[in-house]
PDB file of C-alpha atoms and ligand atoms in Angstrom:
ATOM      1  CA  UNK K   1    -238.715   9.196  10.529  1.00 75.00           C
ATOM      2  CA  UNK K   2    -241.351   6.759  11.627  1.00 93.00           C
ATOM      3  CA  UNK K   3    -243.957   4.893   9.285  1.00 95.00           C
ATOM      4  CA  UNK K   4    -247.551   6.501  10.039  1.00 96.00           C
ATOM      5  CA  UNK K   5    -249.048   5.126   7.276  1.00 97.00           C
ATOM      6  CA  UNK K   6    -248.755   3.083   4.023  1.00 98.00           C
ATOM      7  CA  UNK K   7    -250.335   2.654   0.932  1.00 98.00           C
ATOM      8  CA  UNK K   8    -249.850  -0.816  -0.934  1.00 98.00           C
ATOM      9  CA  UNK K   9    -250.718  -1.202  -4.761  1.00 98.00           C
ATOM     10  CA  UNK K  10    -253.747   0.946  -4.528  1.00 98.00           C
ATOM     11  CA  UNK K  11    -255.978   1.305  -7.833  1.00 98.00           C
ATOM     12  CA  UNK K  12    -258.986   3.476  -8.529  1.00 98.00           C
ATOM     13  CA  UNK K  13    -261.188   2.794 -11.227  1.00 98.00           C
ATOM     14  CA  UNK K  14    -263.943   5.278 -12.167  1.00 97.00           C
ATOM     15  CA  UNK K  15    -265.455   3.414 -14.929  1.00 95.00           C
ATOM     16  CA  UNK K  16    -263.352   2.735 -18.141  1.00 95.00           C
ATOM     17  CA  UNK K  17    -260.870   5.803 -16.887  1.00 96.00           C
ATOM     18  CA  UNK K  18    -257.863   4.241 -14.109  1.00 97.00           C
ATOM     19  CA  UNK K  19    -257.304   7.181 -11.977  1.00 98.00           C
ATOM     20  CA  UNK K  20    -254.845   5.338  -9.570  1.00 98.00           C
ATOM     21  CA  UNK K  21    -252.615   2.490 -11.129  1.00 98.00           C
ATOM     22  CA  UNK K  22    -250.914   0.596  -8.338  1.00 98.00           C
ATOM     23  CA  UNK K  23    -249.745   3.195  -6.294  1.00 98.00           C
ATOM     24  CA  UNK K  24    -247.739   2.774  -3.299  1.00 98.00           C
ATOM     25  CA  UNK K  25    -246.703   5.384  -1.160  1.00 98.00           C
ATOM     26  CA  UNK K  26    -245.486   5.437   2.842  1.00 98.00           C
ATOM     27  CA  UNK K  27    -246.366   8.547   4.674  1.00 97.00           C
ATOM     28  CA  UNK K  28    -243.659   9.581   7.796  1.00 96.00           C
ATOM     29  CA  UNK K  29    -244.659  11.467  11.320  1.00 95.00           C
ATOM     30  CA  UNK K  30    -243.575  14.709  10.554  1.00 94.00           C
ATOM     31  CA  UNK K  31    -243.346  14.721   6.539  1.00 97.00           C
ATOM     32  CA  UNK K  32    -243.774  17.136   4.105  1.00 98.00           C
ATOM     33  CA  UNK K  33    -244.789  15.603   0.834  1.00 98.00           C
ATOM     34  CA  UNK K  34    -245.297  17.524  -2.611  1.00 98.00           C
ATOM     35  CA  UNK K  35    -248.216  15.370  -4.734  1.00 98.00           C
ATOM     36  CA  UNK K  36    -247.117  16.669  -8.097  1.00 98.00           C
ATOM     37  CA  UNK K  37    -248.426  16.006 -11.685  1.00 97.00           C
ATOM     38  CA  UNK K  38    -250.280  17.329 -14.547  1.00 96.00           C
ATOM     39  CA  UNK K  39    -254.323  17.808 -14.366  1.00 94.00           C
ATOM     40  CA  UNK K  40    -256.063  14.426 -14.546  1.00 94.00           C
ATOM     41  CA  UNK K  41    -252.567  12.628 -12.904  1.00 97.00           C
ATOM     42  CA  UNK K  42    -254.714  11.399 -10.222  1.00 96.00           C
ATOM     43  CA  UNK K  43    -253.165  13.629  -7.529  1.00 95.00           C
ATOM     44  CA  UNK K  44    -256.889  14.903  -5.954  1.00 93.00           C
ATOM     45  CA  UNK K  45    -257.994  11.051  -6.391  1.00 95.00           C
ATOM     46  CA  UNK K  46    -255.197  10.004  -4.360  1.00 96.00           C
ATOM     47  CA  UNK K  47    -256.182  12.579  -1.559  1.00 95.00           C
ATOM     48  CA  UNK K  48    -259.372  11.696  -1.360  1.00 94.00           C
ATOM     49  CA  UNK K  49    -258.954   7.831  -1.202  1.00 96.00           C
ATOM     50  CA  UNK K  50    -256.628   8.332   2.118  1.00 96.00           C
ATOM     51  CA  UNK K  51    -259.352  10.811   3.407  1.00 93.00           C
ATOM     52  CA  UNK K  52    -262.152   8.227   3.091  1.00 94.00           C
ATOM     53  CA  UNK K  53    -263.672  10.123   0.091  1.00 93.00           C
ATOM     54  CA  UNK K  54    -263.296   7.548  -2.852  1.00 95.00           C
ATOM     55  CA  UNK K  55    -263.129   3.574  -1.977  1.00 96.00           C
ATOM     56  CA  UNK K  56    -260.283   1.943  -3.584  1.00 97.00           C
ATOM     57  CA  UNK K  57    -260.984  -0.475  -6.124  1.00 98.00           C
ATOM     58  CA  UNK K  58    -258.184  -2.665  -4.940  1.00 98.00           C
ATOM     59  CA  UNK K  59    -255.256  -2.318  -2.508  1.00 98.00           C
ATOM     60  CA  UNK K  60    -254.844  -1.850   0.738  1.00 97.00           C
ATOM     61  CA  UNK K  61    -253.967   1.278   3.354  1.00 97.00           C
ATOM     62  CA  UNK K  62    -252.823   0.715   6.565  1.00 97.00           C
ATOM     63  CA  UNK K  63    -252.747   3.557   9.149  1.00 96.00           C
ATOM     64  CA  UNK K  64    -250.501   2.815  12.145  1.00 93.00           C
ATOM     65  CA  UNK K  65    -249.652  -0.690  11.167  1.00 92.00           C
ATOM     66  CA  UNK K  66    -253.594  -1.378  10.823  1.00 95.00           C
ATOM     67  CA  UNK K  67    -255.209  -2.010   7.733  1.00 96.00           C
ATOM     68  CA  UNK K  68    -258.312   0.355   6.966  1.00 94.00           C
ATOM     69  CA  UNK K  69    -261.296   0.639   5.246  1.00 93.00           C
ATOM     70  CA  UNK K  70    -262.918   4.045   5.267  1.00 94.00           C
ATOM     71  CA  UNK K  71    -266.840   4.533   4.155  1.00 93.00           C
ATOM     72  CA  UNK K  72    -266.489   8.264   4.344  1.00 91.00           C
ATOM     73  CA  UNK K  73    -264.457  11.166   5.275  1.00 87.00           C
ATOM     74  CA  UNK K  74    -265.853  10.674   9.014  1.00 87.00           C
ATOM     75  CA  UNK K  75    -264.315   7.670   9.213  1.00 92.00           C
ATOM     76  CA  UNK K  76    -261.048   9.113   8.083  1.00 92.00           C
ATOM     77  CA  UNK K  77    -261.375  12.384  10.435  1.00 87.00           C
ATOM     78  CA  UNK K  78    -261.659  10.070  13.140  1.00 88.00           C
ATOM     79  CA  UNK K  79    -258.328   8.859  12.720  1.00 91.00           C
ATOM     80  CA  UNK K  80    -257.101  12.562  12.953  1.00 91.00           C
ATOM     81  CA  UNK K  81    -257.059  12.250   8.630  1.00 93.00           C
ATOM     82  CA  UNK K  82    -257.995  16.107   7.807  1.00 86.00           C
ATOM     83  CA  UNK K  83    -257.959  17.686   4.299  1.00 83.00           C
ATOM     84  CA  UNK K  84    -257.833  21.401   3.903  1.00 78.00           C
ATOM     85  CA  UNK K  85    -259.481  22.876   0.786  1.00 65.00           C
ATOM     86  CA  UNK K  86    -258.402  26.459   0.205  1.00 52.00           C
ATOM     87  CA  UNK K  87    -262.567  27.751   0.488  1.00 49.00           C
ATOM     88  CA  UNK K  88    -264.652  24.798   0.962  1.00 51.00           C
ATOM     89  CA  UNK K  89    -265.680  23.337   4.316  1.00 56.00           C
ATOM     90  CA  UNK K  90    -265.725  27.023   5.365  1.00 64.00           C
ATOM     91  CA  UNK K  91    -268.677  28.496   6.376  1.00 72.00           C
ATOM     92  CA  UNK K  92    -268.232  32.048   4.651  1.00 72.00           C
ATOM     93  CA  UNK K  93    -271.319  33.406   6.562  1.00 78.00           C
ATOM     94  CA  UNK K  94    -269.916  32.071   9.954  1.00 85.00           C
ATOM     95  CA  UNK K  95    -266.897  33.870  12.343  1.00 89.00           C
ATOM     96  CA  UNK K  96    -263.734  31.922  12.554  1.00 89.00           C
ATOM     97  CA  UNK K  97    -264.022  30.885  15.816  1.00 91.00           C
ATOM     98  CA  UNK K  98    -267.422  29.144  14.674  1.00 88.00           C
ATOM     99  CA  UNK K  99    -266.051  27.784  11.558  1.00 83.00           C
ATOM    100  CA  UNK K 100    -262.885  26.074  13.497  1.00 86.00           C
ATOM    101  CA  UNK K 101    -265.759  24.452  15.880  1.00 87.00           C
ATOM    102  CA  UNK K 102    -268.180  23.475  12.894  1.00 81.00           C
ATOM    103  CA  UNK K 103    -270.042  20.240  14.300  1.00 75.00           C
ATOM    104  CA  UNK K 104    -267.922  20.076  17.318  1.00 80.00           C
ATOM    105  CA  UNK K 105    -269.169  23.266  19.344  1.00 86.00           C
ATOM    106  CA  UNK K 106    -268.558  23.317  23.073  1.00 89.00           C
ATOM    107  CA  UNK K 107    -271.323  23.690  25.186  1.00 91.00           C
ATOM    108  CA  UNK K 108    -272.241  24.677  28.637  1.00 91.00           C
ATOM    109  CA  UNK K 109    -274.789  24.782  31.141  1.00 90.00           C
ATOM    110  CA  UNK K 110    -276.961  27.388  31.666  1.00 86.00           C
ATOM    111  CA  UNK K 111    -279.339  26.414  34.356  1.00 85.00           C
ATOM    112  CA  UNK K 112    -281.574  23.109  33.127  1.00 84.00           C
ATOM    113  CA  UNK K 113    -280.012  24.225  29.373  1.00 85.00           C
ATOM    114  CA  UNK K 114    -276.878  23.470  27.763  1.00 87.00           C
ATOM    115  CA  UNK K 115    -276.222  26.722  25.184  1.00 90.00           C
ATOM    116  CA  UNK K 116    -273.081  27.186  23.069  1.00 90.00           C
ATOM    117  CA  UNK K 117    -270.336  28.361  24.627  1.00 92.00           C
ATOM    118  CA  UNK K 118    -269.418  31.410  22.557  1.00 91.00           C
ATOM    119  CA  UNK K 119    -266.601  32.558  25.006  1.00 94.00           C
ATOM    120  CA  UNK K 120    -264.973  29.201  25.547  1.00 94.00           C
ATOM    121  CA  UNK K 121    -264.477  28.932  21.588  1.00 93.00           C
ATOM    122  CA  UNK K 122    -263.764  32.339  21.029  1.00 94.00           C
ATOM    123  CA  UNK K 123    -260.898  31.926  23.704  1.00 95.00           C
ATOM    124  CA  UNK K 124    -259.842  28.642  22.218  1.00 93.00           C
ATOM    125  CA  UNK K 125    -259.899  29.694  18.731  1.00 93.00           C
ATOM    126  CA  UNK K 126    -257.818  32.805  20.099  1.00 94.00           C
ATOM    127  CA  UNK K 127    -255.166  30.326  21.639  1.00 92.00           C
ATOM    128  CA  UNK K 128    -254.916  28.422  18.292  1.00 89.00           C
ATOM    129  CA  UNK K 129    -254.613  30.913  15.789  1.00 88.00           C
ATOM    130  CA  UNK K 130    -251.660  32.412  18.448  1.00 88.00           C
ATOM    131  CA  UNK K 131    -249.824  29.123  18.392  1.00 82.00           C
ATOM    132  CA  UNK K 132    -250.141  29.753  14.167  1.00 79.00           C
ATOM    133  CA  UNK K 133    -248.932  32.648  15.022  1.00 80.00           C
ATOM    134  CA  UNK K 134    -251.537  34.042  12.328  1.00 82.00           C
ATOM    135  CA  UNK K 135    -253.538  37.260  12.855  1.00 85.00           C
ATOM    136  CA  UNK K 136    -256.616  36.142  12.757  1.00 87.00           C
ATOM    137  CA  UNK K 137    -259.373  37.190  15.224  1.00 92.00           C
ATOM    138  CA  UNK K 138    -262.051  34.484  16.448  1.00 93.00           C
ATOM    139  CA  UNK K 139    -265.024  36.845  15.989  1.00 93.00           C
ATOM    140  CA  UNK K 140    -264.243  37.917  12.656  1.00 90.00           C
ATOM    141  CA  UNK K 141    -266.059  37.109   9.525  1.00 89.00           C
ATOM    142  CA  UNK K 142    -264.360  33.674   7.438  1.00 84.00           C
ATOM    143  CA  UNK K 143    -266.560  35.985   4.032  1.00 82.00           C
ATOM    144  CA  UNK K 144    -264.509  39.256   4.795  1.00 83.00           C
ATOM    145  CA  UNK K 145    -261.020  36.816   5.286  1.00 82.00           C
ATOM    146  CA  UNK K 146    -258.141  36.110   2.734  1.00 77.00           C
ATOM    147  CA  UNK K 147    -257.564  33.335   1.015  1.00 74.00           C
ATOM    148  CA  UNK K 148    -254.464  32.828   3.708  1.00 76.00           C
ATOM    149  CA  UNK K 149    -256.739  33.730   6.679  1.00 79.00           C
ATOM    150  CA  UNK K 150    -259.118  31.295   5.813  1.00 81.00           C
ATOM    151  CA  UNK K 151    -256.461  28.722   5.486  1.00 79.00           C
ATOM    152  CA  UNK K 152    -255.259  29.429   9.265  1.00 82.00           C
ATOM    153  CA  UNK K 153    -259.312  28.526   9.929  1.00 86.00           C
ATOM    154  CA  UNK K 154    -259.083  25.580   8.111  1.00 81.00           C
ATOM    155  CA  UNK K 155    -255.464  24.601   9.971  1.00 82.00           C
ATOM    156  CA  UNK K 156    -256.632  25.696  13.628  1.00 85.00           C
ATOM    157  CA  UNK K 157    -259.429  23.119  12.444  1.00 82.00           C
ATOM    158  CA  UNK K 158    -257.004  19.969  12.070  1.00 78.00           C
ATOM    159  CA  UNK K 159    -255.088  21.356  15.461  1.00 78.00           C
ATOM    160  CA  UNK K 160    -258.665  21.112  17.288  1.00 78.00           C
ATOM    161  CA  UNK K 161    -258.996  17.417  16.220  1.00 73.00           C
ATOM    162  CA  UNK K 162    -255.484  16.261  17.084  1.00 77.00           C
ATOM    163  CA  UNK K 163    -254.755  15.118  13.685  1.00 86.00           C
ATOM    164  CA  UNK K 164    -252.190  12.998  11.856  1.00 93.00           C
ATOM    165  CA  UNK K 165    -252.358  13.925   8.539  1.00 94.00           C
ATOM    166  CA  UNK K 166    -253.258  16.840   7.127  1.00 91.00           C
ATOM    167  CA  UNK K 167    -253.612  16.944   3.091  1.00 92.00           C
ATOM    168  CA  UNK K 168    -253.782  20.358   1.452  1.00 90.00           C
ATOM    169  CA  UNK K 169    -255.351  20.115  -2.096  1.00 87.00           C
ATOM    170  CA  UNK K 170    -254.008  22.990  -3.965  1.00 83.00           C
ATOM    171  CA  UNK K 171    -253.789  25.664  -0.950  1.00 77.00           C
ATOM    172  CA  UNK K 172    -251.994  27.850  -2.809  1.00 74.00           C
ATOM    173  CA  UNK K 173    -253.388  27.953  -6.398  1.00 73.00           C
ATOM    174  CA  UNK K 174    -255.627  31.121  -5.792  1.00 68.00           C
ATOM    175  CA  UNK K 175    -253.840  33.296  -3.439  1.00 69.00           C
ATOM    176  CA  UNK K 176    -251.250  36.323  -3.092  1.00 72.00           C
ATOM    177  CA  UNK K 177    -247.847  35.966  -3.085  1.00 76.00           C
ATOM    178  CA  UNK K 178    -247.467  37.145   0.950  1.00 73.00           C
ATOM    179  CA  UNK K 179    -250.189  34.794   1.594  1.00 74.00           C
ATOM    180  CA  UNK K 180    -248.579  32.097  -0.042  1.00 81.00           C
ATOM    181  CA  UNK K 181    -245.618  32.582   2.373  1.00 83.00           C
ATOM    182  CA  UNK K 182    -248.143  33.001   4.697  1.00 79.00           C
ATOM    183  CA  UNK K 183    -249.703  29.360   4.256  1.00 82.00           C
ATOM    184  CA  UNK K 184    -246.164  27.942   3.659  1.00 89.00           C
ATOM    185  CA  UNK K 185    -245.326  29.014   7.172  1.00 86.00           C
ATOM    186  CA  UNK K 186    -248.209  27.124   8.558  1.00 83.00           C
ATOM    187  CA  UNK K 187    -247.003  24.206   7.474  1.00 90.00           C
ATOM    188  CA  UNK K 188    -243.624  24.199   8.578  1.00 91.00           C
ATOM    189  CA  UNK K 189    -245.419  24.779  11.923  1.00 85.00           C
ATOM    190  CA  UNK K 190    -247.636  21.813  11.064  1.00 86.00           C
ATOM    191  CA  UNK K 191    -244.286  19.597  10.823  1.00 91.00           C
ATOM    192  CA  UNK K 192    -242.491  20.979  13.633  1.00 88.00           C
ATOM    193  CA  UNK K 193    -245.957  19.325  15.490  1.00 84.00           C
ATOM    194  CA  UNK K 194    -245.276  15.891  14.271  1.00 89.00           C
ATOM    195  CA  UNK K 195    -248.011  16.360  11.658  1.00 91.00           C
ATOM    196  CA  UNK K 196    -247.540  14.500   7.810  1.00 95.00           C
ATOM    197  CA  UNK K 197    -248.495  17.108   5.437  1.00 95.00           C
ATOM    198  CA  UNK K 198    -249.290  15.951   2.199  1.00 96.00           C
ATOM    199  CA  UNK K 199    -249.455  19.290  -0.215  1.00 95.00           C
ATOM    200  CA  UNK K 200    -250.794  19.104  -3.895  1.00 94.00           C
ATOM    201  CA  UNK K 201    -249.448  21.544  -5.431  1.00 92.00           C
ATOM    202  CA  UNK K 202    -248.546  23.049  -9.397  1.00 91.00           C
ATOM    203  CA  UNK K 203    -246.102  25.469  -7.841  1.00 92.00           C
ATOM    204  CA  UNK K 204    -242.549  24.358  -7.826  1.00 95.00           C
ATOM    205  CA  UNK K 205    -241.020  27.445  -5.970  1.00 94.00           C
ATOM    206  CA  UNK K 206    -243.328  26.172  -2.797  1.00 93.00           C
ATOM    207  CA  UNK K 207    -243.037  22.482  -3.058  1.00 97.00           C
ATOM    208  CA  UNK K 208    -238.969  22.832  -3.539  1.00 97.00           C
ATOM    209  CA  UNK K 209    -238.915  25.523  -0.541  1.00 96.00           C
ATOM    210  CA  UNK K 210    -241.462  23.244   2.073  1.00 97.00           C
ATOM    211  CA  UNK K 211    -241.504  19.516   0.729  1.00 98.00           C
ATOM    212  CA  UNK K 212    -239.148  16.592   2.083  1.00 98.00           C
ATOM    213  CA  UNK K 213    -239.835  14.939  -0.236  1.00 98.00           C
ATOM    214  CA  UNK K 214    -241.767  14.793  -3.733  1.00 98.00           C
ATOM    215  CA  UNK K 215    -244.124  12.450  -5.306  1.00 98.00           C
ATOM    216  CA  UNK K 216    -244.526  12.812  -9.351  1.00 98.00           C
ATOM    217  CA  UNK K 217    -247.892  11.212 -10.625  1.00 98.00           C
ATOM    218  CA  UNK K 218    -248.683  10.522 -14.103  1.00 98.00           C
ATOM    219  CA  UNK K 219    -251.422   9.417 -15.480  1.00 97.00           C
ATOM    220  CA  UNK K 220    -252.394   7.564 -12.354  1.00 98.00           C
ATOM    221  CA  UNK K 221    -248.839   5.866 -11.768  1.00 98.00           C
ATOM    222  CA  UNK K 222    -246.109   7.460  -9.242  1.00 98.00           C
ATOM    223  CA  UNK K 223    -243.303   8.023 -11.292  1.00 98.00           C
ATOM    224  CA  UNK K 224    -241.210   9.251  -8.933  1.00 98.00           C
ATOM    225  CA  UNK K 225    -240.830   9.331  -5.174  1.00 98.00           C
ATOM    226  CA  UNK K 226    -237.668  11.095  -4.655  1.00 98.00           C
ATOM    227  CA  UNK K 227    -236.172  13.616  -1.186  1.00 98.00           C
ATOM    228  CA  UNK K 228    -236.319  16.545  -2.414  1.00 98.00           C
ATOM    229  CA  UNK K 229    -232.355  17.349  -2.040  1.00 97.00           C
ATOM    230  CA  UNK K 230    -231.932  14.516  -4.268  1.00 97.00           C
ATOM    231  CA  UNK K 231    -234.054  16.310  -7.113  1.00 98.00           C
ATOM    232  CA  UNK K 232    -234.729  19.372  -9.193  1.00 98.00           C
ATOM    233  CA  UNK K 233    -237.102  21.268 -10.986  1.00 97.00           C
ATOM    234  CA  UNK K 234    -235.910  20.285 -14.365  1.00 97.00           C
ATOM    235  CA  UNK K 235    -236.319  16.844 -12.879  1.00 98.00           C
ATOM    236  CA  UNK K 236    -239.910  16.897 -11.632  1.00 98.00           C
ATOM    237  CA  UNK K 237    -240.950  18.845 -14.634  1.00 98.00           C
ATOM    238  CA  UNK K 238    -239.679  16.366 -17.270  1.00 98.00           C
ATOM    239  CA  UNK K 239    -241.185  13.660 -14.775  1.00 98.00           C
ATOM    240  CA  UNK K 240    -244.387  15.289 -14.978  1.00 97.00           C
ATOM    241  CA  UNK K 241    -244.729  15.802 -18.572  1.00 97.00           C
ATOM    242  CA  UNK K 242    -243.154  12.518 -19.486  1.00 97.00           C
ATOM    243  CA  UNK K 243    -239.904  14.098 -20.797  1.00 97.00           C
ATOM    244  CA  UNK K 244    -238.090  11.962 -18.402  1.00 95.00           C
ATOM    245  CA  UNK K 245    -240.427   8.049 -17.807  1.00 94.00           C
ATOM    246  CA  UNK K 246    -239.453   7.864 -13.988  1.00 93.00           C
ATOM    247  CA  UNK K 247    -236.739   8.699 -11.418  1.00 90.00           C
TER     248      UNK K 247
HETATM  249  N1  ATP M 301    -265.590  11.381  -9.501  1.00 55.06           N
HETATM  250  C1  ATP M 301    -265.031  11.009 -10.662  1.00 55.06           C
HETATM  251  N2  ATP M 301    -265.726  10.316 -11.572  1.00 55.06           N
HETATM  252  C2  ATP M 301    -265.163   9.925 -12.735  1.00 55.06           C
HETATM  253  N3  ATP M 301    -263.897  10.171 -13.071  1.00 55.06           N
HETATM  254  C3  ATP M 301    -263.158  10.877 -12.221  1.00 55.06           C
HETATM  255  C4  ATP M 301    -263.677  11.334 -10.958  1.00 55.06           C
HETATM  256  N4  ATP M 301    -262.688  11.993 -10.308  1.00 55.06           N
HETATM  257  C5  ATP M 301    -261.622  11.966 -11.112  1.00 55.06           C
HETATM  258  N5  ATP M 301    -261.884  11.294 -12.271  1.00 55.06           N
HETATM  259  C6  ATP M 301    -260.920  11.024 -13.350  1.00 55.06           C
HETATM  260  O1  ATP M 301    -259.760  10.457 -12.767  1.00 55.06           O
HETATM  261  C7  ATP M 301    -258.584  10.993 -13.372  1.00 55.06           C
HETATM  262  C8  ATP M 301    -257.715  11.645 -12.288  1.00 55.06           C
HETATM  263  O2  ATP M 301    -258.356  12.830 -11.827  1.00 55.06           O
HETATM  264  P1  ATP M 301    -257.845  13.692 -10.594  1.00 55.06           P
HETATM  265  O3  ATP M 301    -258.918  14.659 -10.271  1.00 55.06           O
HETATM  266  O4  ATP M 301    -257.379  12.798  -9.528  1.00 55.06           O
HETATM  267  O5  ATP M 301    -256.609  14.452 -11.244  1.00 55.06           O
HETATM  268  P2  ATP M 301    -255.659  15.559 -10.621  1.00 55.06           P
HETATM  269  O6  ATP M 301    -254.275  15.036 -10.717  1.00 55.06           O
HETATM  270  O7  ATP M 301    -256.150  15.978  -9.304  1.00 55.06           O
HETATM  271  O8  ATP M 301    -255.815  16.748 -11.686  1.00 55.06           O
HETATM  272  P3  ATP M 301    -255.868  18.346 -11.463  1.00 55.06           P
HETATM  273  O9  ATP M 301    -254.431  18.804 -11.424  1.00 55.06           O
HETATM  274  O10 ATP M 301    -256.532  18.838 -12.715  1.00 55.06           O
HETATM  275  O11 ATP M 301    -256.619  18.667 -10.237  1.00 55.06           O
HETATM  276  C9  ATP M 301    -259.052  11.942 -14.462  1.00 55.06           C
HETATM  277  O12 ATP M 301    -259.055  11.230 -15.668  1.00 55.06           O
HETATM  278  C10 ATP M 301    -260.456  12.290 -14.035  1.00 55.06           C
HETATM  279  O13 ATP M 301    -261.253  12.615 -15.137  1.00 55.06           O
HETATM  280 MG1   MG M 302    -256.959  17.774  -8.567  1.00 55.06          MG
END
């Protein structure tokens, strides 16, 4: 699998508290990577230091072989670095077609105007959620959607952009078990595409079923960075509550 992008003894400081303690971490083309560990590991501060939220403190991240230095999650999208929040950066008053186009509508001309082009996104947004093979419809409401639903919005999103990594904080926390399949699904799609997925996540039944490989965090160290066939549940459990110091 080939190197997209590296992290190299990354640390976070947020005051007195170390939420990232020289982490290192490569990220493959085409990876699925569980981000385990208990609340406060540093798992969301990790996420949101490759997606241009957070400056590190120290350390480096290189994207492509090039070193990088994000001001903002901008910076990061334009690098095709998307995170998908199970509710936010949805417009729950919007339709899905209009959320997956938020701040990049196409546009045409209508005589000396240019107007949004409600039929060219509406088709496009069509063709996307059909290569997600998800059900839903571009006009529909994202505030009368499931939690899955919304998550195909938030995926057709990252297809729009042509992105390279897409990190999922959580997707599954809050939603039914068919939807969980549901999102699971997506990103096996996601990989088959060449995308790196990097998926936060407390449940072990999903990260053991989609992951290729697992990442344990602990109070802002990676304790373990392990393929998933050469781990376990017990494993990552006792890694994650300090049962076992690092694997
Ligand atoms: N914006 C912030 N300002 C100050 N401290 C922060 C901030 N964000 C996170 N922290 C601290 O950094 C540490 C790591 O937090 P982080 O949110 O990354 O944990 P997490 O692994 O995502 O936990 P959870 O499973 O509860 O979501 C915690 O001690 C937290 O209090
Ligand atoms: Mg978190």
């Amino acid at each position: 699998m080939a190197l997209l992008a590296r992290l190299e003894h990354i640390v976070k400081d947020f005051g007195a508290v170390r939420a990232l303690d020289n982490v290192s971490l490569d990220i493959n083309e085409g990876e699925v990577l569980g981000l385990m560990g208990d609340n406060g590991a540093g798992k969301s501060t990790l996420v949101k230091t490759i997606a241009g939220n957070f400056q590190p403190t120290s350390g480096s991240f290189l994207f492509q072989g090039r070193p990088m230095s994000f001001s903002g999650p901008a910076d990061a999208r334009r690098e095709g670095i998307e995170v998908v929040y199970q509710d936010l950066a949805i417009c729950d008053n919007l339709t899905a077609a209009a959320n997956v186009f938020l701040g990049r509508e196409m546009m045409r001309r209508l005589g000396p105007l240019r107007v949004l082009d409600h039929g060219g996104m509406n088709s496009r947004a069509a063709e996307l959620f059909r290569e997600l093979k998800s059900e839903t419809r571009p006009a529909d409401l994202v505030n009368r959607m499931s939690g899955g639903q919304r998550q195909a919005v938030a995926i057709a999103r990252t297809r729009l952009s042509r992105s390279r990594i897409v990190l999922m904080d959580e997707p599954t926390a809050a939603i039914s078990v068919r939807q969980v399949a549901e999102v699971l699904a997506l990103i096996r799609r996601m990989k088959d595409q060449g995308l790196s997925v990097i998926l936060i996540s407390h449940r072990m039944p999903d990260v053991f079923e989609v992951c290729d490989r697992v990442v344990v965090m602990r109070r802002g160290r990676k304790v373990a960075d392990k393929m998933i066939s050469q781990s376990s549940p017990e494993e990552v459990t006792g890694l994650i509550t300090g049962a076992i110091q690092s694997a």
